[in-house]
Coordinates of C-alpha atoms in Angstrom, one line a residue:
M1 CA -26.5 -5.0 2.9
L2 CA -26.4 -1.4 4.0
T3 CA -24.4 1.0 1.9
K4 CA -23.2 4.5 2.5
H5 CA -26.2 5.8 0.6
S6 CA -28.7 3.8 2.7
G7 CA -31.6 6.3 2.3
L8 CA -34.9 4.6 3.1
V9 CA -33.1 1.5 4.3
A10 CA -31.4 3.5 7.0
A11 CA -34.7 5.0 8.1
T12 CA -36.3 1.6 8.3
L13 CA -33.4 0.3 10.3
A14 CA -33.8 3.2 12.7
A15 CA -37.5 2.4 13.1
L16 CA -36.6 -1.2 13.9
L17 CA -33.9 -0.1 16.4
T18 CA -36.5 1.9 18.4
A19 CA -37.2 -1.5 19.9
A20 CA -33.8 -1.9 21.4
C21 CA -34.2 -0.7 25.0
G22 CA -36.9 -3.1 26.1
A23 CA -34.7 -6.2 25.6
S24 CA -32.0 -5.5 28.1
E25 CA -31.6 -7.2 31.5
P26 CA -30.9 -5.2 34.6
P27 CA -27.2 -5.0 35.4
E28 CA -25.7 -7.2 38.1
P29 CA -25.4 -5.4 41.4
T30 CA -22.0 -4.0 42.1
E31 CA -20.3 -2.6 45.1
G32 CA -21.9 0.7 46.0
P33 CA -20.0 4.0 45.5
S34 CA -18.5 6.0 48.3
S35 CA -20.6 8.6 49.9
D36 CA -18.6 11.4 48.1
T37 CA -19.1 9.8 44.7
A38 CA -22.8 9.1 45.4
S39 CA -23.3 12.8 46.4
T40 CA -21.6 14.0 43.2
T41 CA -23.7 11.7 41.0
A42 CA -26.9 12.7 42.7
Q43 CA -26.2 16.3 41.9
E44 CA -25.8 15.6 38.1
P45 CA -29.0 15.9 36.1
P46 CA -29.9 13.1 33.7
L47 CA -28.2 13.7 30.3
T48 CA -30.7 14.6 27.6
A49 CA -29.8 14.7 23.9
E50 CA -30.2 18.5 23.7
A51 CA -27.8 18.9 26.7
A52 CA -25.2 16.7 25.1
L53 CA -25.6 17.6 21.4
G54 CA -27.1 21.1 21.4
D55 CA -29.6 22.1 18.7
L56 CA -30.7 18.7 17.2
T57 CA -31.2 20.3 13.8
A58 CA -27.6 21.4 13.6
V59 CA -25.5 18.7 15.2
D60 CA -21.9 18.5 13.9
F61 CA -21.7 14.7 14.0
C62 CA -18.1 14.5 12.8
A63 CA -17.0 16.8 15.7
L64 CA -18.4 14.2 18.1
L65 CA -15.3 12.1 17.4
D66 CA -13.0 13.1 20.2
E67 CA -9.7 12.8 18.3
K68 CA -7.5 11.7 21.2
A69 CA -10.1 9.2 22.4
L70 CA -10.7 8.0 18.9
G71 CA -7.0 7.6 18.1
T72 CA -6.4 5.6 21.3
A73 CA -9.5 3.4 20.7
L74 CA -8.8 2.7 17.1
E75 CA -5.2 1.9 17.8
K76 CA -6.4 -0.9 20.1
A77 CA -8.5 -2.2 17.2
D78 CA -5.5 -1.9 14.8
A79 CA -7.5 0.6 12.7
E80 CA -7.2 4.2 11.5
V81 CA -9.4 6.8 10.0
D82 CA -8.8 7.5 6.3
F83 CA -11.3 10.4 5.8
T84 CA -14.6 11.8 7.1
V85 CA -17.6 13.2 5.2
P86 CA -19.9 15.5 7.3
G87 CA -23.6 15.7 6.7
F88 CA -27.0 16.8 8.0
Q89 CA -28.0 13.5 9.5
H90 CA -24.7 11.7 10.2
C91 CA -21.0 11.7 9.7
S92 CA -19.6 9.1 7.4
I93 CA -16.1 7.8 8.2
G94 CA -13.8 5.7 6.0
V95 CA -11.8 3.4 8.2
T96 CA -9.0 1.0 7.4
A97 CA -8.7 -2.1 9.6
T98 CA -8.2 -5.6 8.4
T99 CA -10.2 -4.3 5.4
S100 CA -11.8 -1.0 4.4
L101 CA -15.1 -0.2 6.0
W102 CA -17.6 2.6 6.5
V103 CA -18.7 3.9 9.9
S104 CA -21.8 6.2 10.3
V105 CA -22.3 8.3 13.4
G106 CA -25.7 10.0 13.9
D107 CA -29.1 9.2 12.5
L108 CA -31.0 10.4 15.6
F109 CA -34.3 8.8 16.3
D110 CA -36.9 8.8 19.2
N111 CA -36.6 5.5 21.1
S112 CA -39.6 6.2 23.4
D113 CA -41.7 3.3 22.0
N114 CA -39.4 0.8 23.8
V115 CA -40.6 -2.2 21.7
V116 CA -38.5 -5.3 22.5
W117 CA -35.5 -5.9 20.3
P118 CA -32.4 -8.0 21.1
S119 CA -29.6 -5.9 22.6
E120 CA -27.1 -5.6 25.4
D121 CA -27.9 -2.5 27.4
V122 CA -25.6 -0.9 29.9
E123 CA -26.2 2.4 31.8
V124 CA -23.0 4.5 31.5
S125 CA -23.7 7.6 33.5
R126 CA -26.5 10.2 34.1
S127 CA -29.1 7.8 32.6
L128 CA -27.1 7.5 29.3
R129 CA -27.5 4.0 28.0
R130 CA -25.1 2.2 25.7
Q131 CA -26.5 -0.6 23.5
S132 CA -25.0 -3.3 21.4
I133 CA -27.8 -4.2 19.0
E134 CA -28.0 -7.5 17.2
I135 CA -29.1 -7.4 13.5
E136 CA -29.2 -10.1 10.9
D137 CA -26.8 -8.3 8.5
D138 CA -23.1 -7.9 7.8
G139 CA -23.2 -4.6 9.7
C140 CA -22.6 -3.9 13.4
V141 CA -24.8 -1.4 15.3
R142 CA -24.1 0.5 18.5
A143 CA -26.4 3.1 20.1
L144 CA -26.2 5.8 22.8
T145 CA -29.7 6.5 24.2
F146 CA -30.1 9.7 26.3
A147 CA -32.3 10.2 29.3
D148 CA -35.1 11.6 27.0
D149 CA -35.0 8.4 24.9
I150 CA -33.4 10.0 21.9
T151 CA -30.9 7.7 20.4
L152 CA -27.7 8.2 18.4
Q153 CA -26.5 5.3 16.2
I154 CA -23.0 4.2 15.4
T155 CA -23.1 1.7 12.5
A156 CA -20.1 -0.1 10.9
V157 CA -20.6 -1.7 7.5
P158 CA -18.3 -3.2 4.9
P159 CA -18.1 -1.8 1.4
T160 CA -20.8 -2.9 -1.0
D161 CA -18.4 -5.0 -3.1
V162 CA -17.4 -7.2 -0.2
E163 CA -19.4 -10.4 0.0
H164 CA -18.2 -11.7 3.3
S165 CA -17.0 -9.4 6.1
D166 CA -15.2 -9.9 9.4
H167 CA -18.1 -9.3 11.7
D168 CA -16.0 -9.3 14.8
G169 CA -13.7 -6.8 13.2
L170 CA -16.6 -4.5 12.3
C171 CA -17.9 -4.6 15.9
E172 CA -14.4 -3.9 17.3
V173 CA -14.3 -0.7 15.2
A174 CA -17.9 0.2 16.1
D175 CA -17.0 -0.1 19.8
A176 CA -13.9 2.0 19.3
V177 CA -15.9 4.8 17.6
T178 CA -18.6 4.6 20.2
D179 CA -16.0 5.0 23.0
A180 CA -14.8 8.3 21.3
V181 CA -18.4 9.6 20.8
Q182 CA -19.3 8.7 24.4
T183 CA -16.4 10.8 25.7
T184 CA -17.7 13.9 23.8
V185 CA -21.4 13.6 24.7
L186 CA -20.6 13.2 28.4
S187 CA -18.5 16.4 28.3
E188 CA -21.6 18.3 26.9
A189 CA -19.1 20.2 24.6
A190 CA -20.4 19.1 21.2
P191 CA -20.0 22.0 18.7
T192 CA -22.9 23.1 16.5
Q193 CA -22.8 22.7 12.7
S194 CA -22.9 25.9 10.7
F195 CA -24.5 26.0 7.2
R196 CA -23.9 28.2 4.1
P197 CA -26.5 30.7 3.0
G198 CA -29.0 28.9 0.7
S199 CA -28.3 25.5 2.4
L200 CA -30.9 22.8 2.5
A201 CA -30.9 23.4 6.2
E202 CA -33.2 26.3 5.5
S203 CA -35.8 23.9 4.0
D204 CA -38.4 21.6 5.6
A205 CA -38.6 18.2 3.9
C206 CA -42.2 17.5 4.9
E207 CA -43.3 21.0 3.6
L208 CA -41.6 20.3 0.3
L209 CA -43.5 17.1 -0.1
D210 CA -46.7 18.8 0.8
E211 CA -46.1 21.7 -1.7
A212 CA -45.4 19.2 -4.4
G213 CA -48.7 17.4 -3.6
V214 CA -47.0 14.1 -3.0
P215 CA -49.1 12.9 0.0
A216 CA -52.3 13.4 -2.1
L217 CA -51.0 10.8 -4.7
F218 CA -51.6 8.0 -2.2
E219 CA -54.7 6.4 -0.8
D220 CA -56.3 7.5 2.5
G221 CA -54.2 6.8 5.5
I222 CA -50.9 8.1 4.3
E223 CA -49.0 10.1 7.0
S224 CA -46.0 12.3 7.2
Y225 CA -43.2 11.6 9.7
E226 CA -40.7 14.4 10.1
H227 CA -37.2 13.1 11.0
L228 CA -36.0 14.2 14.4
D229 CA -33.2 16.3 12.9
N230 CA -35.6 18.1 10.6
H231 CA -33.6 17.1 7.5
G232 CA -35.8 14.4 6.2
C233 CA -39.5 13.3 5.9
S234 CA -41.1 9.8 5.4
L235 CA -44.5 9.1 4.0
G236 CA -46.4 5.9 4.8
S237 CA -49.0 4.1 6.8
G238 CA -46.6 4.0 9.7
L239 CA -42.9 4.9 10.1
K240 CA -41.9 1.2 9.8
R241 CA -43.9 1.0 6.6
A242 CA -42.6 4.2 4.9
T243 CA -43.0 4.1 1.1
V244 CA -41.5 7.4 0.2
E245 CA -38.7 9.3 1.9
L246 CA -37.1 12.7 1.1
S247 CA -33.8 13.3 2.8
F248 CA -31.0 15.9 2.8
G249 CA -27.4 14.6 2.9
V250 CA -23.8 15.4 1.8
D251 CA -21.7 13.3 -0.5
L252 CA -18.5 13.3 -2.4
T253 CA -19.9 14.4 -5.8
D254 CA -18.8 14.1 -9.4
L255 CA -21.5 16.0 -11.4
S256 CA -20.7 13.9 -14.4
E257 CA -22.5 11.0 -12.6
F258 CA -25.8 12.9 -12.8
T259 CA -26.7 11.9 -16.4
T260 CA -30.4 12.3 -16.3
T261 CA -32.3 15.6 -16.3
I262 CA -35.6 16.0 -14.4
A263 CA -37.4 19.3 -14.2
G264 CA -34.2 21.0 -15.4
R265 CA -32.0 19.5 -12.6
P266 CA -29.1 17.1 -13.0
T267 CA -30.3 13.8 -11.6
E268 CA -29.0 10.3 -10.8
V269 CA -31.6 7.5 -10.9
R270 CA -30.5 4.3 -9.3
P271 CA -32.7 1.1 -9.1
L272 CA -32.6 -0.7 -5.7
E273 CA -33.6 -4.3 -4.9
Y274 CA -36.9 -3.2 -3.5
G275 CA -37.3 0.3 -4.8
C276 CA -35.5 3.3 -6.4
R277 CA -33.4 6.2 -5.3
V278 CA -33.4 9.5 -7.2
S279 CA -30.8 12.2 -6.3
T280 CA -30.0 15.7 -7.3
P281 CA -27.1 17.9 -6.1
H282 CA -27.3 21.3 -4.5
I283 CA -24.6 23.7 -3.3
R284 CA -21.2 22.9 -1.9
F285 CA -21.4 22.0 1.8
S286 CA -18.6 24.2 2.8
E287 CA -15.9 26.4 1.2
S288 CA -13.2 24.4 2.8
R289 CA -14.4 21.1 1.3
P290 CA -15.2 21.9 -2.4
H291 CA -15.7 18.2 -3.4
E292 CA -18.6 17.7 -1.0
R293 CA -22.1 18.8 -2.0
E294 CA -25.4 18.9 -0.3
M295 CA -27.7 16.3 -1.8
I296 CA -31.5 15.8 -2.1
T297 CA -32.5 12.2 -2.2
L298 CA -35.9 10.8 -2.9
S299 CA -36.3 7.1 -2.0
T300 CA -39.3 4.9 -2.9
V301 CA -40.3 1.4 -2.1
S302 CA -41.6 -0.6 -5.1
F303 CA -41.8 -4.2 -6.2
D304 CA -42.7 -3.4 -9.9
P305 CA -40.3 -4.5 -12.6
D306 CA -39.9 -0.8 -13.6
R307 CA -39.5 0.3 -10.0
C308 CA -38.0 3.7 -10.8
E309 CA -41.0 4.9 -12.9
S310 CA -43.0 6.2 -10.0
A311 CA -39.9 7.7 -8.3
E312 CA -39.1 9.7 -11.4
W313 CA -42.7 10.8 -11.6
I314 CA -42.6 12.1 -8.1
A315 CA -39.3 13.8 -8.7
E316 CA -40.9 15.7 -11.7
L317 CA -43.4 17.1 -9.1
L318 CA -40.8 17.7 -6.4
W319 CA -37.7 19.1 -8.0
P320 CA -39.4 22.4 -9.0
K321 CA -40.1 23.0 -5.4
L322 CA -36.4 22.7 -4.4
P323 CA -34.0 25.6 -3.9
A324 CA -32.4 26.5 -7.3
F325 CA -29.5 24.3 -8.3
R326 CA -26.1 26.1 -8.5
G327 CA -23.5 24.2 -10.5

């Protein structure tokens, strides 16, 4: 099950979702537009991700949620927004419907591979495609793919402590949020995110891994894959087989949870089913939201009983290369 801290799991899901476009069937023919409508449509250029979102390294994903459109859409789904948490790679949204759930908007990836993956694919306007993607999970995934094959994901998942979720309810909320995001991207009025001085936005995740010598720890064939938004980097023999990921995020942070110290930095070490996640906090994301901090997260894939040993070892090399921690 996905969690709000999906880390490497989210990157792997994104890699799988690159397959989505190839599975769709062409839409049924409909009555043609009037000559005036056809002329207007012909004059509009295909909508690229950069035209819709601006600088892809500084997208304000929470601002993509057109408030009026979102309110109307969620009202139909009998749901409402409790809170939002901005971030480098996505916006996390707490929603109350028949139960509480998380919605993530963002996690851009390049969909140009077009490997076949089951989905329903509808062209909206100006070559913008909307997808309903089937995954074997409790989550529900929607995607907007721009004319340049860059895809924005909308994912709805239940809380981690819920064993059985209302899948139809999740998808109803995911569709409502997608409606709101679609309104904004078609308007080409998405605002750009601003970052504080000293932000992780000034750092390059792949360069940090290189400076720490992490790629050299692996056998020949390891490659670096920079995330499209420049706020993350994966190492592996292929993006779908990434074994290490460094990513920048934002989270509601209680520093007392970081009970381990690695290379002088407060650190949280959390074993996962198939790996480990090691996190350390950075500066507050904004002055107006003092409880949200930038976060550096190192995720590793491991099947060893002591699966966090290698992750902590890499963190010992990596943490000294990070910008200085400010409590």
